[in-house]
Coordinates of N, CA and C in Angstrom, one line a residue:
Chain A
S10 N 12.3 5.4 -12.1 CA 11.2 5.3 -11.2 C 11.3 6.1 -10.0
Q11 N 10.0 6.8 -9.5 CA 10.1 7.3 -8.3 C 10.2 6.7 -7.1
Q12 N 10.4 5.3 -7.3 CA 9.8 4.5 -6.2 C 11.2 5.0 -4.9
G13 N 10.8 4.6 -3.9 CA 11.8 4.7 -2.7 C 12.6 3.6 -2.3
E14 N 13.7 3.9 -1.8 CA 14.7 2.8 -1.4 C 14.7 2.5 -0.1
E15 N 14.5 1.3 0.7 CA 14.7 1.0 1.8 C 15.8 0.1 2.2
D16 N 16.1 0.2 3.3 CA 17.4 -0.6 3.9 C 17.3 -0.8 5.4
P17 N 17.4 -2.1 5.8 CA 18.0 -3.0 5.0 C 17.0 -3.7 4.4
Q18 N 17.2 -4.5 3.3 CA 16.3 -5.3 2.8 C 15.6 -6.2 3.6
A19 N 16.4 -6.8 4.4 CA 15.9 -7.8 5.3 C 16.6 -7.7 6.6
L20 N 16.0 -8.2 7.7 CA 16.6 -7.8 9.2 C 15.9 -8.8 9.9
S21 N 17.1 -9.4 10.7 CA 16.4 -10.4 11.7 C 17.1 -10.1 13.1
I22 N 16.3 -10.1 14.1 CA 16.8 -9.8 15.5 C 16.1 -10.6 16.6
Q23 N 16.9 -10.5 17.6 CA 16.2 -11.3 18.9 C 14.9 -10.6 19.5
E24 N 14.0 -11.5 20.0 CA 12.7 -10.7 20.4 C 13.5 -9.8 21.4
G25 N 12.5 -8.6 21.8 CA 13.1 -7.7 22.9 C 14.2 -6.5 22.5
E26 N 14.9 -6.8 21.3 CA 15.6 -5.7 20.8 C 15.0 -4.6 20.2
N27 N 15.7 -3.7 19.8 CA 15.1 -2.5 18.5 C 15.4 -2.8 17.3
A28 N 14.4 -2.5 16.6 CA 14.8 -2.9 15.0 C 14.8 -1.6 14.6
T29 N 15.7 -1.2 13.6 CA 15.2 0.3 13.1 C 15.6 0.0 11.4
M30 N 14.8 0.7 10.7 CA 14.8 0.4 9.1 C 14.7 1.9 8.4
N31 N 15.1 2.1 7.5 CA 15.4 3.4 6.9 C 14.9 3.5 5.5
C32 N 14.5 4.6 5.0 CA 13.7 5.0 3.7 C 14.5 6.2 3.2
S33 N 14.8 6.1 1.8 CA 15.0 7.4 1.3 C 14.2 7.6 0.0
Y34 N 14.2 8.6 -0.3 CA 13.2 9.2 -1.4 C 13.7 10.0 -2.3
K35 N 13.1 10.5 -3.4 CA 13.7 11.0 -4.6 C 13.0 12.5 -4.6
T36 N 11.9 13.0 -4.5 CA 11.0 14.2 -4.6 C 10.4 14.9 -3.4
S37 N 10.1 16.1 -3.5 CA 9.6 16.8 -2.1 C 8.4 16.1 -1.9
I38 N 7.8 16.3 -0.7 CA 6.7 15.3 -0.2 C 5.7 16.1 0.5
N39 N 4.8 15.7 0.7 CA 4.0 16.3 1.6 C 3.6 15.4 3.1
N40 N 4.0 14.2 2.7 CA 3.9 13.3 4.0 C 4.7 12.4 3.6
L41 N 4.9 11.6 4.9 CA 5.5 10.0 4.6 C 5.2 9.3 5.6
Q42 N 4.8 8.0 5.3 CA 3.9 7.1 5.9 C 4.6 5.9 6.0
W43 N 4.0 4.9 7.0 CA 4.7 3.6 7.2 C 3.7 2.6 7.4
Y44 N 3.8 1.4 6.8 CA 2.9 0.4 6.9 C 3.5 -0.7 6.8
R45 N 2.7 -1.6 7.3 CA 3.1 -3.0 7.9 C 2.1 -4.0 7.1
Q46 N 3.0 -5.0 6.4 CA 2.2 -6.0 5.8 C 2.6 -7.3 6.3
N47 N 1.8 -8.3 6.9 CA 1.8 -9.5 7.1 C 1.8 -10.4 5.7
S48 N 2.7 -11.6 5.8 CA 2.8 -12.2 4.5 C 1.6 -12.6 3.8
G49 N 1.5 -12.0 2.7 CA 0.2 -12.1 1.8 C -0.8 -11.8 2.1
R50 N -0.9 -10.8 3.1 CA -2.1 -9.9 3.1 C -2.0 -8.5 3.0
G51 N -3.3 -7.8 3.3 CA -3.2 -6.2 2.9 C -2.3 -5.5 4.0
L52 N -2.1 -4.5 3.8 CA -1.0 -3.4 4.5 C -2.2 -2.7 5.6
V53 N -1.3 -2.5 6.5 CA -1.7 -1.9 7.7 C -1.0 -0.6 7.8
H54 N -1.8 0.4 8.0 CA -1.2 1.7 8.3 C -0.8 2.0 9.7
L55 N 0.5 2.4 9.8 CA 1.0 2.4 11.1 C 1.3 3.9 11.9
I56 N 1.6 4.9 10.7 CA 1.9 6.2 11.4 C 2.3 7.2 10.0
L57 N 2.0 8.4 10.1 CA 2.2 9.3 9.1 C 2.9 10.5 9.8
I58 N 3.6 10.9 9.2 CA 4.5 12.2 9.6 C 4.6 13.2 8.0
R59 N 4.2 14.5 8.7 CA 4.1 15.3 7.7 C 5.4 15.8 7.5
S60 N 5.7 16.7 6.3 CA 6.9 17.1 5.7 C 7.4 18.2 6.6
N61 N 6.4 19.0 7.5 CA 7.1 19.8 8.6 C 7.2 19.6 10.0
E62 N 7.4 17.9 10.1 CA 7.6 17.4 11.3 C 9.0 16.9 11.2
R63 N 9.6 16.8 12.2 CA 11.0 16.0 12.6 C 10.8 14.6 13.3
E64 N 9.7 14.4 14.0 CA 9.9 13.3 14.7 C 8.2 13.0 15.2
K65 N 8.2 11.6 15.3 CA 6.6 11.2 15.7 C 6.8 10.2 16.6
H66 N 5.6 9.7 17.4 CA 5.9 8.5 18.5 C 4.5 8.0 18.2
S67 N 4.5 6.8 18.0 CA 3.2 6.2 18.5 C 3.5 4.8 19.3
G68 N 2.8 4.6 20.6 CA 3.2 3.2 21.3 C 4.8 2.8 21.1
R69 N 5.3 2.1 20.6 CA 6.7 1.4 20.5 C 7.1 2.1 19.2
L70 N 6.5 2.8 18.3 CA 6.9 3.2 17.1 C 7.8 4.7 17.3
R71 N 8.8 5.0 16.8 CA 9.3 6.5 16.4 C 9.8 6.3 15.2
V72 N 9.2 7.6 14.5 CA 9.7 7.9 13.1 C 10.3 9.1 13.0
T73 N 11.3 9.2 12.4 CA 12.1 10.5 12.0 C 11.9 10.5 10.6
L74 N 12.0 12.3 10.2 CA 12.0 12.5 9.1 C 13.1 13.8 8.8
D75 N 13.8 13.4 7.5 CA 15.0 14.7 7.5 C 14.6 15.3 6.2
T76 N 14.1 15.9 5.6 CA 13.5 16.5 4.4 C 15.0 17.0 3.6
S77 N 15.9 17.5 4.5 CA 17.2 17.9 3.5 C 17.7 16.7 3.1
K78 N 17.7 15.8 3.7 CA 18.6 14.2 3.4 C 17.4 13.2 2.6
K79 N 16.1 13.8 2.3 CA 15.1 12.9 1.8 C 15.2 11.4 2.5
S80 N 15.1 11.6 3.7 CA 15.4 10.3 4.3 C 14.4 10.1 5.7
S81 N 13.8 8.8 5.9 CA 13.1 8.7 7.1 C 13.8 7.5 7.8
S82 N 13.3 7.3 9.1 CA 13.7 6.1 9.9 C 12.7 5.6 10.8
L83 N 12.3 4.4 10.6 CA 11.3 3.8 11.7 C 12.2 3.1 12.8
L84 N 11.9 3.3 13.7 CA 12.1 2.6 15.4 C 11.1 1.7 15.8
I85 N 11.4 0.6 16.0 CA 10.4 -0.2 16.6 C 11.2 -0.9 17.9
T86 N 10.7 -0.2 19.1 CA 11.5 -0.5 20.4 C 10.7 -2.1 20.8
A87 N 11.2 -2.6 21.7 CA 11.2 -3.8 22.4 C 10.8 -4.5 21.5
S88 N 10.9 -5.4 20.7 CA 10.4 -6.0 19.4 C 9.6 -7.1 20.0
R89 N 8.5 -7.7 19.1 CA 7.7 -9.1 19.9 C 7.7 -9.8 18.5
A90 N 7.5 -11.0 18.5 CA 7.4 -12.0 17.3 C 6.2 -11.3 16.4
A91 N 5.2 -10.9 17.2 CA 4.1 -10.3 16.2 C 4.5 -9.4 15.3
D92 N 6.0 -8.6 15.6 CA 6.3 -7.4 14.7 C 6.6 -8.2 13.5
T93 N 7.0 -9.5 13.4 CA 7.2 -10.0 12.0 C 6.6 -9.8 10.9
A94 N 7.3 -8.9 9.8 CA 6.4 -8.7 8.6 C 7.2 -7.8 8.0
S95 N 6.4 -7.5 6.6 CA 7.2 -6.4 6.0 C 6.8 -4.7 6.3
Y96 N 7.8 -4.2 6.2 CA 7.4 -2.7 6.3 C 7.9 -2.0 5.3
F97 N 6.8 -1.1 4.8 CA 7.1 -0.1 3.7 C 6.9 1.3 3.9
C98 N 7.9 2.2 3.7 CA 7.3 3.5 3.9 C 6.7 4.1 2.5
A99 N 6.0 5.1 2.3 CA 5.2 5.3 1.2 C 5.2 6.9 1.3
T100 N 5.6 7.6 0.3 CA 5.6 8.9 0.3 C 4.6 9.8 -0.6
G101 N 3.8 10.7 0.0 CA 2.6 11.2 -0.6 C 3.3 13.1 -0.9
R102 N 2.5 13.0 -1.9 CA 3.1 14.6 -2.6 C 1.6 15.4 -2.3
F103 N 1.7 16.9 -2.6 CA 1.0 17.6 -2.3 C -0.3 17.6 -3.5
G104 N -1.6 17.7 -3.7 CA -2.7 18.0 -4.4 C -2.8 16.6 -5.3
N105 N -2.9 15.3 -4.6 CA -3.2 14.3 -5.1 C -3.1 13.2 -4.3
E106 N -3.8 12.0 -4.4 CA -3.8 11.0 -3.6 C -3.0 10.2 -3.7
K107 N -2.2 10.1 -4.5 CA -1.0 9.0 -5.2 C 0.0 8.9 -3.7
L108 N 0.2 7.6 -3.4 CA 1.4 7.0 -2.7 C 2.3 6.4 -3.2
T109 N 3.5 6.8 -3.3 CA 4.5 6.1 -3.7 C 5.5 5.3 -2.7
F110 N 5.5 3.9 -3.1 CA 6.0 2.8 -1.8 C 7.5 2.4 -2.1
G111 N 8.1 2.7 -1.0 CA 9.3 2.2 -1.0 C 9.4 0.5 -1.3
T112 N 10.4 0.1 -1.5 CA 11.1 -1.3 -1.8 C 10.9 -2.4 -0.7
G113 N 10.6 -1.8 0.8 CA 10.4 -2.4 1.7 C 11.3 -3.3 2.4
T114 N 11.1 -3.6 3.7 CA 12.0 -4.3 4.7 C 11.6 -5.5 5.3
R115 N 12.1 -6.6 5.1 CA 11.4 -7.7 5.7 C 12.3 -7.9 7.2
L116 N 11.3 -7.9 8.2 CA 11.5 -7.8 9.6 C 11.3 -9.4 10.0
T117 N 12.0 -9.9 10.5 CA 11.8 -11.5 11.4 C 12.7 -11.3 12.9
I118 N 11.4 -11.6 13.6 CA 11.8 -11.3 15.2 C 12.1 -12.9 15.5
I119 N 13.1 -13.0 16.0 CA 13.3 -14.5 16.5 C 13.3 -14.5 18.1
P120 N 12.2 -15.5 18.4 CA 11.8 -15.9 20.0 C 12.7 -16.2 20.5
Chain B
D16 N -16.7 1.6 11.4 CA -16.3 0.4 10.7 C -15.0 1.0 9.7
T17 N -14.0 0.3 10.1 CA -12.7 0.9 9.1 C -12.3 -0.5 8.5
E18 N -13.2 -1.4 8.0 CA -12.9 -2.7 7.1 C -13.0 -2.1 5.8
V19 N -12.1 -2.5 4.8 CA -12.4 -2.7 3.5 C -12.3 -4.2 3.2
T20 N -13.6 -4.3 2.5 CA -13.6 -5.9 2.0 C -13.5 -6.0 0.6
Q21 N -12.9 -7.0 0.3 CA -12.6 -7.4 -1.3 C -13.0 -9.1 -1.4
T22 N -13.6 -9.2 -2.6 CA -13.7 -10.8 -2.9 C -13.5 -10.8 -4.4
P23 N -13.4 -11.9 -4.6 CA -13.1 -13.2 -3.9 C -11.7 -13.2 -3.1
K24 N -11.6 -13.8 -2.3 CA -10.1 -14.1 -1.8 C -9.2 -14.6 -2.6
H25 N -9.4 -15.6 -3.5 CA -8.6 -16.5 -4.3 C -9.4 -16.2 -5.9
L26 N -8.6 -16.4 -6.9 CA -9.4 -16.5 -8.1 C -8.3 -17.0 -9.1
V27 N -8.7 -18.0 -9.7 CA -8.1 -18.8 -10.8 C -8.7 -18.4 -11.9
M28 N -8.1 -17.9 -13.2 CA -8.8 -17.9 -14.5 C -7.9 -18.2 -15.5
G29 N -8.5 -18.8 -16.7 CA -8.0 -18.8 -17.8 C -7.5 -17.7 -18.8
M30 N -7.0 -17.7 -19.5 CA -6.4 -16.5 -20.5 C -7.4 -15.8 -21.3
T31 N -8.6 -16.9 -21.3 CA -10.0 -16.4 -22.2 C -10.9 -16.1 -21.4
N32 N -11.2 -16.0 -20.0 CA -12.1 -15.6 -19.1 C -12.5 -14.3 -19.0
K33 N -13.5 -14.1 -18.5 CA -13.5 -12.6 -18.1 C -14.2 -13.0 -16.5
K34 N -13.7 -12.0 -15.7 CA -14.1 -12.1 -14.2 C -13.8 -10.5 -13.8
S35 N -14.4 -10.3 -12.2 CA -14.4 -9.2 -12.0 C -13.9 -9.4 -10.5
L36 N -12.9 -8.4 -10.2 CA -12.9 -8.2 -8.5 C -13.5 -7.3 -8.0
K37 N -14.3 -7.3 -6.6 CA -14.7 -6.4 -5.9 C -14.4 -5.9 -4.7
C38 N -14.8 -4.9 -4.5 CA -14.0 -4.0 -3.2 C -15.4 -3.3 -2.8
E39 N -15.3 -3.2 -1.4 CA -16.4 -2.0 -0.7 C -16.1 -1.8 0.7
Q40 N -15.8 -0.6 1.0 CA -15.8 0.2 2.2 C -17.1 1.1 2.6
H41 N -17.2 1.3 3.8 CA -18.4 2.0 4.4 C -17.9 3.1 5.4
M42 N -16.5 3.6 5.1 CA -16.0 4.7 5.8 C -16.2 6.1 5.4
G43 N -16.9 6.2 4.3 CA -17.4 7.2 3.8 C -16.1 8.3 3.1
H44 N -15.2 7.2 2.8 CA -13.9 7.8 2.0 C -14.5 8.1 0.4
R45 N -14.0 9.0 -0.1 CA -14.2 9.4 -1.3 C -12.9 9.1 -2.4
A46 N -11.9 8.3 -1.7 CA -10.9 8.1 -3.0 C -10.9 6.4 -2.7
M47 N -10.7 6.0 -3.7 CA -10.3 4.4 -3.9 C -9.5 4.1 -5.1
Y48 N -8.8 2.9 -4.6 CA -7.5 2.7 -5.2 C -7.3 1.1 -5.6
W49 N -7.0 0.7 -6.8 CA -6.4 -0.8 -7.1 C -4.8 -0.7 -7.2
Y50 N -4.3 -1.7 -6.4 CA -3.0 -2.1 -6.5 C -2.8 -3.6 -6.9
K51 N -1.6 -3.4 -7.7 CA -0.9 -5.0 -7.8 C 0.0 -5.0 -7.4
Q52 N 0.3 -6.2 -6.8 CA 1.8 -6.6 -5.7 C 2.2 -7.9 -6.3
K53 N 3.4 -7.9 -6.7 CA 4.0 -9.4 -6.7 C 4.9 -9.7 -5.5
A54 N 5.2 -10.8 -5.8 CA 5.5 -11.5 -4.2 C 7.1 -10.7 -3.6
K55 N 7.4 -10.3 -2.7 CA 8.4 -9.8 -2.1 C 8.8 -8.3 -2.6
K56 N 7.7 -7.9 -3.5 CA 7.7 -6.2 -3.9 C 6.7 -5.4 -3.5
P57 N 7.0 -4.0 -3.5 CA 6.0 -2.9 -3.1 C 4.8 -3.1 -3.8
P58 N 3.9 -2.7 -3.3 CA 2.2 -2.6 -4.2 C 2.7 -1.4 -5.4
E59 N 2.2 -1.8 -6.3 CA 2.0 -0.8 -7.4 C 0.8 -0.2 -7.8
L60 N 0.6 0.9 -8.1 CA -0.7 1.7 -7.9 C -0.8 1.4 -9.6
M61 N -2.3 1.1 -9.5 CA -3.1 0.8 -10.9 C -3.8 2.0 -11.3
F62 N -4.8 2.2 -10.4 CA -6.0 3.2 -10.3 C -6.3 4.0 -9.2
V63 N -6.9 5.3 -9.5 CA -7.3 6.0 -8.4 C -8.5 6.6 -9.0
Y64 N -9.6 6.3 -8.0 CA -10.7 6.9 -8.1 C -10.9 8.1 -7.1
S65 N -11.5 9.3 -7.5 CA -11.8 10.3 -6.4 C -12.8 11.0 -6.9
Y66 N -13.8 10.8 -5.8 CA -15.0 11.5 -5.6 C -15.7 10.6 -7.0
E67 N -15.7 9.2 -7.1 CA -16.1 8.4 -8.3 C -15.7 8.9 -9.8
K68 N -14.7 9.4 -9.7 CA -14.0 9.9 -11.0 C -13.0 9.3 -11.5
L69 N -12.5 8.6 -12.3 CA -10.8 8.1 -12.4 C -10.1 9.2 -12.6
S70 N -9.3 9.4 -11.5 CA -8.1 10.3 -11.4 C -7.0 10.0 -12.0
I71 N -6.7 8.7 -11.9 CA -5.1 8.3 -12.1 C -5.2 6.9 -12.7
N72 N -4.7 7.0 -14.1 CA -4.4 5.7 -14.4 C -2.7 5.4 -14.7
E73 N -2.3 4.5 -14.1 CA -0.8 4.3 -14.2 C -0.6 3.7 -15.4
S74 N -0.9 3.9 -16.8 CA -0.7 3.1 -17.9 C -0.8 1.8 -17.8
V75 N -2.1 1.4 -17.3 CA -2.0 0.2 -17.2 C -2.8 -0.6 -18.5
P76 N -2.3 -1.8 -18.9 CA -3.2 -2.3 -19.9 C -4.6 -2.4 -20.2
S77 N -5.6 -2.2 -21.2 CA -6.6 -2.4 -21.3 C -7.1 -3.6 -20.8
R78 N -6.7 -4.6 -20.7 CA -7.3 -5.8 -20.1 C -7.7 -5.6 -18.9
F79 N -7.1 -4.7 -18.1 CA -7.9 -4.2 -16.8 C -9.1 -2.9 -16.9
S80 N -10.1 -3.3 -16.6 CA -11.0 -2.4 -16.7 C -11.5 -1.7 -15.4
P81 N -11.4 -0.5 -14.7 CA -11.9 -0.5 -13.4 C -13.3 0.1 -13.5
E82 N -14.1 0.3 -12.6 CA -15.2 0.7 -12.4 C -15.8 1.2 -10.9
C83 N -16.3 2.5 -10.9 CA -16.8 2.7 -9.6 C -18.1 3.2 -9.6
P84 N -19.1 2.0 -9.2 CA -20.5 2.3 -9.8 C -21.2 3.4 -8.6
N85 N -20.4 3.5 -7.2 CA -21.0 4.4 -5.9 C -19.9 4.6 -5.5
S86 N -19.9 5.6 -4.3 CA -18.8 6.0 -3.6 C -18.5 4.8 -2.6
S87 N -19.3 3.8 -2.4 CA -18.6 2.6 -1.4 C -17.8 1.4 -2.3
L88 N -18.2 1.3 -3.7 CA -17.9 0.3 -4.3 C -16.7 0.5 -5.5
L89 N -16.0 -0.3 -5.7 CA -14.9 -0.6 -6.8 C -15.0 -1.8 -7.3
N90 N -15.0 -1.9 -8.5 CA -14.8 -3.2 -9.1 C -13.3 -2.9 -10.0
L91 N -12.9 -4.4 -10.4 CA -11.9 -4.5 -11.4 C -12.3 -5.5 -12.3
H92 N -12.6 -5.3 -13.8 CA -12.9 -6.0 -14.8 C -11.6 -6.7 -15.4
L93 N -11.7 -8.0 -15.4 CA -10.3 -8.3 -16.2 C -10.8 -9.4 -17.1
H94 N -10.1 -9.2 -18.4 CA -10.4 -9.7 -19.5 C -9.1 -10.2 -20.3
A95 N -8.9 -11.2 -21.0 CA -7.8 -11.6 -21.2 C -6.6 -11.6 -20.9
L96 N -6.3 -11.8 -19.6 CA -5.3 -11.8 -18.8 C -4.0 -12.4 -19.3
Q97 N -3.0 -12.2 -19.2 CA -1.4 -13.0 -19.3 C -1.3 -13.6 -17.9
P98 N -0.2 -15.0 -17.9 CA 0.0 -15.4 -16.8 C 1.3 -14.4 -15.9
E99 N 1.6 -13.5 -16.5 CA 2.3 -12.5 -15.7 C 1.4 -11.5 -14.9
D100 N 0.3 -11.5 -15.2 CA -0.8 -10.9 -14.3 C -1.3 -11.4 -13.2
S101 N -0.7 -12.6 -13.0 CA -0.7 -13.3 -11.6 C -0.3 -12.6 -10.4
A102 N -0.9 -12.5 -9.5 CA -0.5 -11.5 -8.4 C -1.5 -11.3 -7.2
L103 N -1.0 -10.5 -6.2 CA -2.2 -10.2 -5.3 C -2.7 -9.0 -5.5
Y104 N -3.9 -8.4 -5.6 CA -4.6 -7.3 -5.9 C -5.2 -6.8 -4.8
L105 N -4.8 -5.4 -4.6 CA -5.1 -5.0 -3.1 C -6.2 -3.6 -3.6
C106 N -7.1 -3.4 -3.0 CA -8.0 -2.5 -2.7 C -7.6 -1.6 -1.6
A107 N -7.7 -0.4 -2.1 CA -7.5 0.5 -0.5 C -8.4 1.7 -0.6
S108 N -8.6 2.4 0.5 CA -9.7 3.7 0.3 C -9.1 4.8 1.5
S109 N -9.6 6.1 0.9 CA -8.9 7.0 2.0 C -9.7 8.3 1.9
L110 N -9.6 9.2 2.8 CA -10.2 10.6 2.1 C -9.5 11.1 0.9
A111 N -10.1 11.9 0.4 CA -9.7 12.3 -1.0 C -9.2 13.9 -1.0
G112 N -8.5 14.0 -1.9 CA -8.1 15.4 -1.8 C -6.4 15.3 -2.0
T113 N -5.9 14.6 -0.8 CA -4.6 14.6 -1.2 C -4.1 13.1 -0.5
S114 N -3.0 13.4 0.1 CA -2.2 11.8 0.5 C -2.3 11.3 1.5
Y115 N -3.7 11.1 2.1 CA -4.3 10.5 3.3 C -3.8 9.1 3.6
E116 N -3.9 8.8 4.9 CA -3.5 7.5 5.3 C -4.7 6.5 4.5
Q117 N -4.2 5.6 4.0 CA -5.1 4.5 3.0 C -5.3 3.2 3.6
Y118 N -6.5 2.5 4.1 CA -7.1 1.5 4.5 C -7.1 0.7 3.3
F119 N -6.3 -0.6 3.9 CA -6.1 -1.5 2.8 C -7.4 -2.8 3.0
G120 N -7.8 -3.5 2.2 CA -8.6 -4.9 2.1 C -7.4 -5.9 2.3
P121 N -7.6 -7.4 1.9 CA -6.8 -8.5 2.3 C -6.5 -8.9 1.3
G122 N -6.8 -8.1 0.1 CA -6.3 -8.7 -1.4 C -7.3 -9.9 -2.2
T123 N -7.1 -9.9 -3.3 CA -7.4 -10.9 -4.2 C -6.5 -11.7 -4.5
R124 N -6.1 -13.1 -4.3 CA -4.8 -13.5 -4.8 C -5.5 -14.3 -6.4
L125 N -4.8 -13.5 -7.6 CA -5.1 -14.1 -8.7 C -4.1 -15.1 -9.4
T126 N -4.7 -16.0 -10.0 CA -3.7 -16.8 -10.8 C -4.2 -16.8 -11.9
V127 N -3.3 -16.7 -13.0 CA -3.9 -16.9 -14.6 C -3.0 -18.0 -15.1
T128 N -3.8 -19.0 -15.8 CA -3.5 -20.1 -16.2 C -3.5 -20.3 -17.7

């Protein structure tokens, strides 16, 4: 399988703390994306980082990409109860629309 | 309008039934996708349509039959499903040509009895 791996599988933190989740992948990529999924619902796109970028910010989100290690991390700062969700990384390759999703991290924010 | 709609929200069907899932978007996207997702697992790609043509079929059993009648609509026809096909079926859309960000619908929760 070409599926990426995420760690940790599950993470529980106190509200206000920072949450970091990691993604590793296996093939060369065009971009790497992060999505959030609230329980049993559709996925929401959070951020996209291209293969020639090393870091990207969006609000409380910070994403890094290390193509030499085939890995990425997502940092959520000052977490809120509403951040409780599953987070998936997804890699895209050149030339077609297919995304390959990682195994996901279940994040729980404790109020 | 950045919404992808899916109907129905829930569907219960017997193994001999024929049913269809529907998906619609009005963002002008020319790529549309069907995914299957089991509980606590990532979405698994089933089909991709690009410019209304089937461009990717991830070796999906023939009891699932996709259809893209026009650039805004995507259907998934279901026939003779098995209980293990019970899952959340997600539709998504994006710009076509490469791996752009995808917009997902809320999904159809399918139960096969």
